[in-house]
mmCIF file of C-alpha atoms and ligand atoms in Angstrom:
data_model
loop_
_atom_site.group_PDB
_atom_site.id
_atom_site.type_symbol
_atom_site.label_atom_id
_atom_site.label_comp_id
_atom_site.label_asym_id
_atom_site.label_seq_id
_atom_site.Cartn_x
_atom_site.Cartn_y
_atom_site.Cartn_z
ATOM 1 C CA MET A 1 0.000 0.000 0.000
ATOM 2 C CA ASP A 2 1.222 3.525 -0.781
ATOM 3 C CA ALA A 3 2.237 5.789 2.072
ATOM 4 C CA PRO A 4 -0.170 8.702 2.521
ATOM 5 C CA ARG A 5 0.854 11.874 0.683
ATOM 6 C CA ALA A 6 2.642 14.337 2.918
ATOM 7 C CA ASP A 7 -0.006 17.037 2.395
ATOM 8 C CA ARG A 8 -2.860 14.688 3.131
ATOM 9 C CA PRO A 9 -3.666 13.360 6.590
ATOM 10 C CA ALA A 10 -3.528 9.620 7.147
ATOM 11 C CA SER A 11 -6.982 8.127 7.698
ATOM 12 C CA PRO A 12 -8.175 9.043 11.182
ATOM 13 C CA PRO A 13 -8.904 6.155 13.542
ATOM 14 C CA GLN A 14 -12.283 4.811 12.536
ATOM 15 C CA GLY A 15 -13.262 3.338 15.927
ATOM 16 C CA LEU A 16 -16.318 1.172 15.984
ATOM 17 C CA ARG A 17 -17.037 -0.710 12.749
ATOM 18 C CA SER A 18 -20.206 -2.635 13.620
ATOM 19 C CA VAL A 19 -23.256 -2.219 15.835
ATOM 20 C CA GLN A 20 -26.188 -4.480 16.652
ATOM 21 C CA VAL A 21 -29.555 -2.703 16.396
ATOM 22 C CA GLY A 22 -32.365 -5.073 17.368
ATOM 23 C CA GLU A 23 -32.138 -7.938 14.893
ATOM 24 C CA TRP A 24 -29.928 -5.979 12.488
ATOM 25 C CA ARG A 25 -26.166 -5.973 12.389
ATOM 26 C CA ILE A 26 -24.925 -2.740 10.805
ATOM 27 C CA THR A 27 -21.338 -2.479 9.572
ATOM 28 C CA ALA A 28 -19.531 0.640 8.321
ATOM 29 C CA LEU A 29 -17.853 0.033 4.947
ATOM 30 C CA SER A 30 -15.670 2.426 2.963
ATOM 31 C CA ASP A 31 -15.583 3.666 -0.596
ATOM 32 C CA GLY A 32 -12.642 5.953 0.136
ATOM 33 C CA TYR A 33 -12.471 9.712 0.636
ATOM 34 C CA PHE A 34 -12.798 12.852 -1.428
ATOM 35 C CA ARG A 35 -12.524 16.591 -0.915
ATOM 36 C CA LEU A 36 -15.066 19.363 -1.351
ATOM 37 C CA ASP A 37 -14.840 23.084 -0.785
ATOM 38 C CA GLY A 38 -15.290 23.777 2.926
ATOM 39 C CA GLY A 39 -17.387 26.880 2.329
ATOM 40 C CA ALA A 40 -19.796 24.928 0.102
ATOM 41 C CA MET A 41 -20.110 22.162 2.708
ATOM 42 C CA TRP A 42 -20.920 24.736 5.366
ATOM 43 C CA GLY A 43 -23.197 27.234 3.579
ATOM 44 C CA VAL A 44 -23.941 30.257 5.755
ATOM 45 C CA VAL A 45 -21.944 28.970 8.742
ATOM 46 C CA PRO A 46 -19.088 31.438 9.419
ATOM 47 C CA ALA A 47 -15.613 30.195 8.472
ATOM 48 C CA LYS A 48 -14.452 30.909 12.011
ATOM 49 C CA ILE A 49 -16.791 28.184 13.253
ATOM 50 C CA TRP A 50 -16.459 25.555 10.523
ATOM 51 C CA ARG A 51 -12.676 25.807 10.097
ATOM 52 C CA ALA A 52 -12.301 24.653 13.704
ATOM 53 C CA LEU A 53 -14.706 21.732 13.228
ATOM 54 C CA THR A 54 -13.419 20.487 9.853
ATOM 55 C CA PRO A 55 -9.948 21.981 9.261
ATOM 56 C CA PRO A 56 -9.409 22.747 5.559
ATOM 57 C CA ASP A 57 -6.312 22.319 3.399
ATOM 58 C CA ALA A 58 -4.506 25.302 1.862
ATOM 59 C CA ASP A 59 -6.983 25.176 -1.057
ATOM 60 C CA ASN A 60 -9.916 25.469 1.396
ATOM 61 C CA THR A 61 -11.170 21.932 0.717
ATOM 62 C CA ILE A 62 -12.098 19.530 3.503
ATOM 63 C CA ARG A 63 -11.651 15.764 3.493
ATOM 64 C CA LEU A 64 -14.867 13.775 3.551
ATOM 65 C CA ALA A 65 -15.507 10.070 3.883
ATOM 66 C CA LEU A 66 -17.543 8.063 1.395
ATOM 67 C CA ARG A 67 -18.996 5.531 3.805
ATOM 68 C CA PRO A 68 -21.568 2.969 2.729
ATOM 69 C CA PHE A 69 -23.156 0.776 5.409
ATOM 70 C CA LEU A 70 -24.110 -2.898 5.321
ATOM 71 C CA ALA A 71 -27.283 -3.935 7.174
ATOM 72 C CA GLU A 72 -27.587 -7.677 7.726
ATOM 73 C CA ARG A 73 -30.382 -9.818 9.124
ATOM 74 C CA GLY A 74 -30.639 -13.533 8.412
ATOM 75 C CA GLY A 75 -30.007 -13.930 4.687
ATOM 76 C CA GLU A 76 -30.617 -10.260 3.906
ATOM 77 C CA ARG A 77 -27.547 -8.176 3.085
ATOM 78 C CA ILE A 78 -28.419 -4.609 2.298
ATOM 79 C CA VAL A 79 -25.927 -2.000 1.114
ATOM 80 C CA ILE A 80 -27.061 1.485 2.103
ATOM 81 C CA GLU A 81 -25.535 4.140 -0.218
ATOM 82 C CA PRO A 82 -22.969 2.326 -2.403
ATOM 83 C CA GLY A 83 -20.449 5.167 -2.769
ATOM 84 C CA ILE A 84 -18.662 7.219 -5.413
ATOM 85 C CA GLY A 85 -17.302 4.313 -7.454
ATOM 86 C CA ALA A 86 -14.293 4.108 -9.768
ATOM 87 C CA ARG A 87 -15.630 5.557 -13.036
ATOM 88 C CA TRP A 88 -13.584 8.743 -12.835
ATOM 89 C CA GLY A 89 -10.868 10.144 -15.058
ATOM 90 C CA PRO A 90 -7.595 11.706 -13.882
ATOM 91 C CA LYS A 91 -9.090 15.219 -14.096
ATOM 92 C CA GLU A 92 -11.945 14.500 -11.678
ATOM 93 C CA ARG A 93 -9.716 12.431 -9.393
ATOM 94 C CA GLU A 94 -7.408 15.405 -9.070
ATOM 95 C CA ARG A 95 -10.187 17.985 -8.718
ATOM 96 C CA TYR A 96 -11.920 16.052 -5.937
ATOM 97 C CA GLY A 97 -8.793 14.637 -4.286
ATOM 98 C CA LEU A 98 -10.337 11.220 -4.704
ATOM 99 C CA GLU A 99 -8.766 8.449 -2.614
ATOM 100 C CA SER A 100 -10.201 5.111 -3.638
ATOM 101 C CA THR A 101 -8.832 2.853 -0.923
ATOM 102 C CA PRO A 102 -10.363 1.036 0.741
ATOM 103 C CA ASP A 103 -13.209 0.887 -1.741
ATOM 104 C CA LEU A 104 -16.606 -0.799 -1.583
ATOM 105 C CA GLY A 105 -15.390 -3.985 -3.284
ATOM 106 C CA SER A 106 -12.450 -4.482 -0.945
ATOM 107 C CA SER A 107 -14.598 -3.585 2.115
ATOM 108 C CA LEU A 108 -17.050 -6.348 1.241
ATOM 109 C CA ARG A 109 -14.275 -8.835 0.400
ATOM 110 C CA ALA A 110 -12.748 -8.160 3.833
ATOM 111 C CA LEU A 111 -16.072 -9.364 5.283
ATOM 112 C CA GLY A 112 -15.950 -12.456 3.050
ATOM 113 C CA LEU A 113 -18.826 -11.226 0.874
ATOM 114 C CA ALA A 114 -19.073 -11.537 -2.912
ATOM 115 C CA PRO A 115 -21.196 -9.030 -4.923
ATOM 116 C CA GLU A 116 -23.687 -11.827 -5.663
ATOM 117 C CA GLN A 117 -24.465 -12.130 -1.946
ATOM 118 C CA VAL A 118 -25.813 -8.583 -1.658
ATOM 119 C CA THR A 119 -29.610 -8.778 -1.753
ATOM 120 C CA HIS A 120 -30.599 -5.084 -1.751
ATOM 121 C CA VAL A 121 -29.034 -1.693 -2.450
ATOM 122 C CA VAL A 122 -30.664 1.458 -1.073
ATOM 123 C CA MET A 123 -29.853 4.958 -2.309
ATOM 124 C CA THR A 124 -31.009 8.109 -0.453
ATOM 125 C CA HIS A 125 -30.661 10.202 -3.625
ATOM 126 C CA CYS A 126 -28.857 9.969 -6.952
ATOM 127 C CA HIS A 127 -25.960 12.434 -6.597
ATOM 128 C CA TRP A 128 -22.866 10.817 -8.085
ATOM 129 C CA ASP A 129 -20.907 10.675 -4.831
ATOM 130 C CA HIS A 130 -23.654 8.455 -3.380
ATOM 131 C CA ILE A 131 -24.781 6.206 -6.259
ATOM 132 C CA GLY A 132 -21.676 5.967 -8.495
ATOM 133 C CA ALA A 133 -20.387 2.724 -6.978
ATOM 134 C CA ALA A 134 -23.583 0.834 -7.905
ATOM 135 C CA VAL A 135 -22.278 0.637 -11.497
ATOM 136 C CA VAL A 136 -18.953 -0.860 -12.579
ATOM 137 C CA GLU A 137 -17.096 -0.824 -15.876
ATOM 138 C CA GLY A 138 -16.233 -4.303 -17.123
ATOM 139 C CA ALA A 139 -12.938 -5.217 -18.827
ATOM 140 C CA ASP A 140 -14.766 -4.776 -22.140
ATOM 141 C CA GLY A 141 -15.679 -1.192 -21.186
ATOM 142 C CA VAL A 142 -19.346 -2.122 -20.810
ATOM 143 C CA LEU A 143 -21.129 -0.677 -17.761
ATOM 144 C CA ALA A 144 -23.047 -3.088 -15.548
ATOM 145 C CA PRO A 145 -24.590 -3.228 -12.059
ATOM 146 C CA ARG A 146 -21.996 -4.122 -9.417
ATOM 147 C CA PHE A 147 -24.629 -6.175 -7.564
ATOM 148 C CA PRO A 148 -26.494 -7.900 -10.417
ATOM 149 C CA GLY A 149 -28.729 -9.976 -8.155
ATOM 150 C CA ALA A 150 -29.784 -7.158 -5.825
ATOM 151 C CA ARG A 151 -32.968 -5.093 -5.842
ATOM 152 C CA HIS A 152 -31.951 -1.433 -6.005
ATOM 153 C CA PHE A 153 -34.104 1.320 -4.506
ATOM 154 C CA ALA A 154 -33.894 5.083 -5.051
ATOM 155 C CA PRO A 155 -36.419 7.926 -4.752
ATOM 156 C CA ALA A 156 -38.416 8.000 -8.013
ATOM 157 C CA VAL A 157 -37.943 11.761 -8.422
ATOM 158 C CA GLU A 158 -34.162 11.324 -8.053
ATOM 159 C CA ILE A 159 -34.096 8.702 -10.837
ATOM 160 C CA GLU A 160 -35.933 11.221 -12.999
ATOM 161 C CA ARG A 161 -33.533 14.060 -12.109
ATOM 162 C CA ALA A 162 -30.500 11.927 -12.924
ATOM 163 C CA LYS A 163 -31.870 11.470 -16.435
ATOM 164 C CA ARG A 164 -33.073 15.052 -16.957
ATOM 165 C CA PRO A 165 -31.329 17.248 -14.377
ATOM 166 C CA GLY A 166 -31.716 20.609 -16.125
ATOM 167 C CA HIS A 167 -29.106 23.280 -15.780
ATOM 168 C CA ALA A 168 -29.179 23.945 -12.024
ATOM 169 C CA ARG A 169 -28.750 20.282 -11.067
ATOM 170 C CA GLN A 170 -26.492 19.143 -13.898
ATOM 171 C CA ALA A 171 -23.261 19.086 -11.881
ATOM 172 C CA SER A 172 -24.673 16.688 -9.285
ATOM 173 C CA TYR A 173 -25.965 13.842 -11.477
ATOM 174 C CA ARG A 174 -24.740 11.399 -14.120
ATOM 175 C CA GLU A 175 -27.287 9.741 -16.330
ATOM 176 C CA ASP A 176 -25.387 6.441 -16.602
ATOM 177 C CA ASP A 177 -25.639 5.885 -12.854
ATOM 178 C CA VAL A 178 -29.358 5.188 -13.160
ATOM 179 C CA ARG A 179 -29.705 4.157 -16.844
ATOM 180 C CA VAL A 180 -27.438 1.134 -16.390
ATOM 181 C CA LEU A 181 -29.438 -0.086 -13.383
ATOM 182 C CA GLU A 182 -32.723 0.541 -15.189
ATOM 183 C CA ARG A 183 -31.642 -1.307 -18.322
ATOM 184 C CA ALA A 184 -30.651 -4.281 -16.174
ATOM 185 C CA GLY A 185 -34.139 -4.193 -14.646
ATOM 186 C CA VAL A 186 -32.871 -3.916 -11.070
ATOM 187 C CA LEU A 187 -33.895 -0.329 -10.175
ATOM 188 C CA GLU A 188 -37.135 0.488 -8.341
ATOM 189 C CA GLY A 189 -38.337 3.983 -7.416
ATOM 190 C CA PHE A 190 -40.026 4.877 -4.155
ATOM 191 C CA ALA A 191 -41.780 7.982 -2.839
ATOM 192 C CA GLY A 192 -42.840 9.323 0.542
ATOM 193 C CA ARG A 193 -42.528 6.918 3.454
ATOM 194 C CA THR A 194 -41.809 3.442 2.103
ATOM 195 C CA GLU A 195 -40.888 0.306 4.018
ATOM 196 C CA LEU A 196 -38.422 -1.136 1.487
ATOM 197 C CA VAL A 197 -37.787 -4.307 3.473
ATOM 198 C CA PRO A 198 -39.664 -5.125 6.701
ATOM 199 C CA GLY A 199 -37.933 -3.033 9.369
ATOM 200 C CA LEU A 200 -35.987 -0.865 6.911
ATOM 201 C CA THR A 201 -37.831 2.281 5.882
ATOM 202 C CA ALA A 202 -37.080 5.175 3.559
ATOM 203 C CA HIS A 203 -38.490 8.599 4.431
ATOM 204 C CA GLU A 204 -38.391 10.999 1.498
ATOM 205 C CA LEU A 205 -37.684 14.499 2.821
ATOM 206 C CA GLY A 206 -36.359 16.804 0.087
ATOM 207 C CA GLY A 207 -34.351 19.954 0.788
ATOM 208 C CA HIS A 208 -30.772 18.981 -0.079
ATOM 209 C CA SER A 209 -32.123 17.553 -3.342
ATOM 210 C CA ASP A 210 -35.649 16.984 -4.676
ATOM 211 C CA GLY A 211 -36.084 13.518 -3.223
ATOM 212 C CA VAL A 212 -33.324 13.115 -0.662
ATOM 213 C CA SER A 213 -34.341 10.603 1.991
ATOM 214 C CA VAL A 214 -33.215 9.223 5.313
ATOM 215 C CA ILE A 215 -33.319 5.490 6.052
ATOM 216 C CA THR A 216 -34.337 3.996 9.384
ATOM 217 C CA VAL A 217 -33.214 0.495 10.304
ATOM 218 C CA GLY A 218 -34.978 -1.268 13.173
ATOM 219 C CA ASP A 219 -38.040 -0.445 15.244
ATOM 220 C CA GLU A 220 -38.556 3.337 15.168
ATOM 221 C CA GLN A 221 -40.348 3.167 18.542
ATOM 222 C CA ALA A 222 -37.544 1.171 20.172
ATOM 223 C CA GLU A 223 -34.065 0.233 18.966
ATOM 224 C CA CYS A 224 -33.363 2.036 15.729
ATOM 225 C CA ALA A 225 -30.587 3.473 13.580
ATOM 226 C CA ILE A 226 -30.925 6.280 11.064
ATOM 227 C CA PHE A 227 -28.781 6.711 7.959
ATOM 228 C CA TRP A 228 -28.518 10.446 7.455
ATOM 229 C CA GLY A 229 -26.949 10.591 3.979
ATOM 230 C CA ASP A 230 -26.679 14.269 3.018
ATOM 231 C CA VAL A 231 -29.397 15.423 5.424
ATOM 232 C CA VAL A 232 -26.773 15.468 8.220
ATOM 233 C CA PRO A 233 -23.570 14.833 6.262
ATOM 234 C CA THR A 234 -21.132 14.856 9.216
ATOM 235 C CA THR A 235 -21.428 14.747 13.011
ATOM 236 C CA HIS A 236 -20.513 18.455 12.965
ATOM 237 C CA HIS A 237 -23.616 19.379 10.927
ATOM 238 C CA VAL A 238 -26.046 18.613 13.773
ATOM 239 C CA GLN A 239 -27.429 22.131 14.312
ATOM 240 C CA PRO A 240 -30.563 22.477 12.116
ATOM 241 C CA ALA A 241 -29.262 25.765 10.649
ATOM 242 C CA TYR A 242 -25.954 24.222 9.505
ATOM 243 C CA ILE A 243 -27.148 23.748 5.948
ATOM 244 C CA MET A 244 -24.824 23.066 3.033
ATOM 245 C CA ALA A 245 -24.629 25.588 0.178
ATOM 246 C CA TYR A 246 -25.338 22.575 -2.075
ATOM 247 C CA ASP A 247 -28.888 22.270 -0.717
ATOM 248 C CA LEU A 248 -31.468 23.190 -3.372
ATOM 249 C CA ASP A 249 -34.297 24.218 -1.076
ATOM 250 C CA VAL A 250 -32.855 25.789 2.045
ATOM 251 C CA ALA A 251 -36.212 26.461 3.759
ATOM 252 C CA ARG A 252 -37.274 22.844 3.263
ATOM 253 C CA SER A 253 -33.880 21.636 4.419
ATOM 254 C CA PHE A 254 -34.141 23.682 7.623
ATOM 255 C CA GLU A 255 -37.632 22.354 8.301
ATOM 256 C CA VAL A 256 -36.872 18.641 7.782
ATOM 257 C CA ARG A 257 -33.510 18.798 9.545
ATOM 258 C CA GLY A 258 -35.097 20.461 12.584
ATOM 259 C CA GLU A 259 -37.818 17.816 12.715
ATOM 260 C CA TRP A 260 -35.625 14.748 12.164
ATOM 261 C CA ILE A 261 -32.683 15.803 14.321
ATOM 262 C CA ALA A 262 -35.110 16.413 17.205
ATOM 263 C CA ARG A 263 -36.786 13.040 16.621
ATOM 264 C CA ALA A 264 -33.484 11.137 16.504
ATOM 265 C CA ALA A 265 -32.316 12.847 19.706
ATOM 266 C CA GLU A 266 -35.582 12.166 21.575
ATOM 267 C CA ARG A 267 -35.664 8.511 20.595
ATOM 268 C CA ARG A 268 -31.930 7.950 21.055
ATOM 269 C CA TRP A 269 -31.505 6.513 17.556
ATOM 270 C CA ILE A 270 -28.003 5.584 16.447
ATOM 271 C CA GLY A 271 -26.910 7.899 13.631
ATOM 272 C CA LEU A 272 -25.006 6.491 10.635
ATOM 273 C CA PHE A 273 -22.806 9.166 9.025
ATOM 274 C CA TYR A 274 -21.782 8.974 5.364
ATOM 275 C CA HIS A 275 -19.382 11.922 4.937
ATOM 276 C CA ASP A 276 -17.855 12.263 8.429
ATOM 277 C CA GLU A 277 -14.111 11.732 8.076
ATOM 278 C CA GLY A 278 -13.611 9.750 11.291
ATOM 279 C CA THR A 279 -16.984 8.884 12.855
ATOM 280 C CA ALA A 280 -19.377 6.299 11.448
ATOM 281 C CA PHE A 281 -21.738 5.885 14.411
ATOM 282 C CA ALA A 282 -22.940 8.640 16.766
ATOM 283 C CA ARG A 283 -26.031 9.540 18.751
ATOM 284 C CA ILE A 284 -27.343 13.088 18.511
ATOM 285 C CA GLU A 285 -28.226 14.498 21.930
ATOM 286 C CA ARG A 286 -29.851 17.744 22.954
ATOM 287 C CA ASP A 287 -27.580 20.015 24.982
ATOM 288 C CA GLY A 288 -29.661 23.002 26.039
ATOM 289 C CA LYS A 289 -30.705 24.792 22.866
ATOM 290 C CA ARG A 290 -28.087 23.031 20.769
ATOM 291 C CA TYR A 291 -27.311 19.504 19.701
ATOM 292 C CA VAL A 292 -24.165 17.441 20.092
ATOM 293 C CA ALA A 293 -23.226 14.210 18.356
ATOM 294 C CA ARG A 294 -21.636 11.682 20.665
ATOM 295 C CA PRO A 295 -19.644 8.994 18.856
ATOM 296 C CA LEU A 296 -20.493 5.487 20.044
ATOM 297 C CA ALA A 297 -17.812 4.047 22.286
HETATM 298 ZN ZN1 ZN B 301 -25.930 14.942 -2.224
#
């Protein structure tokens, strides 16, 4: 393995890799890291605040994880948010500081799992840094689903946007990401609140993107985990007003974040964080008027 570049931090300690939530075992995987502009990730939050929470490089970018999760119960093996994938040229790899190790394939191999053993893939929305890894390029250059035997779920409106994004959304979607899955007949759209698999439920919220959703795993009234996706991208984004500049509908984002962060804190759900550099699992707790995310020990 290559030594980390001098100007890039080595991967922070990742701590806990797996938790048991009721009958589900949830494991943090990895599809590597990338970098986005810190100001864009933090929207209206003053630099003085965010630079302390997520220290930027000289070019003002911050390092973000690409962290899929695996939810297992009996014979069900569900990948939540596959990752950014490998279909990137040198230009994009450089622009986004893409680090592709460990990637989704090697994460699953380390658990002894072959792609054929994955039964479901769930996407919270169709931005390329979340869905890209669902499609792989074969040796012949032909694109195909990475998990050919799995049922794939994504918000119906997101599938539509990926195909016809229009100017404002163009930079966030790639048509191939959904077309390849559709052609293979493995992609199903959902809307609103949908129990995708008994005990695993998508809640379409909107705000960050038209159909962005959160996923609950377990019994929402008892033991439950919530995959935040881009609704709460890192453990530092737990104040409802900490909204990314990427979010399309800021008012909607504020409303749904306020509601769902409060709910997760009240019910003591375990949060699953996709973009947090070092923390996969944390509970959000209320601390006076503010919230704090406490990583699971
Ligand atoms: Zn997104």
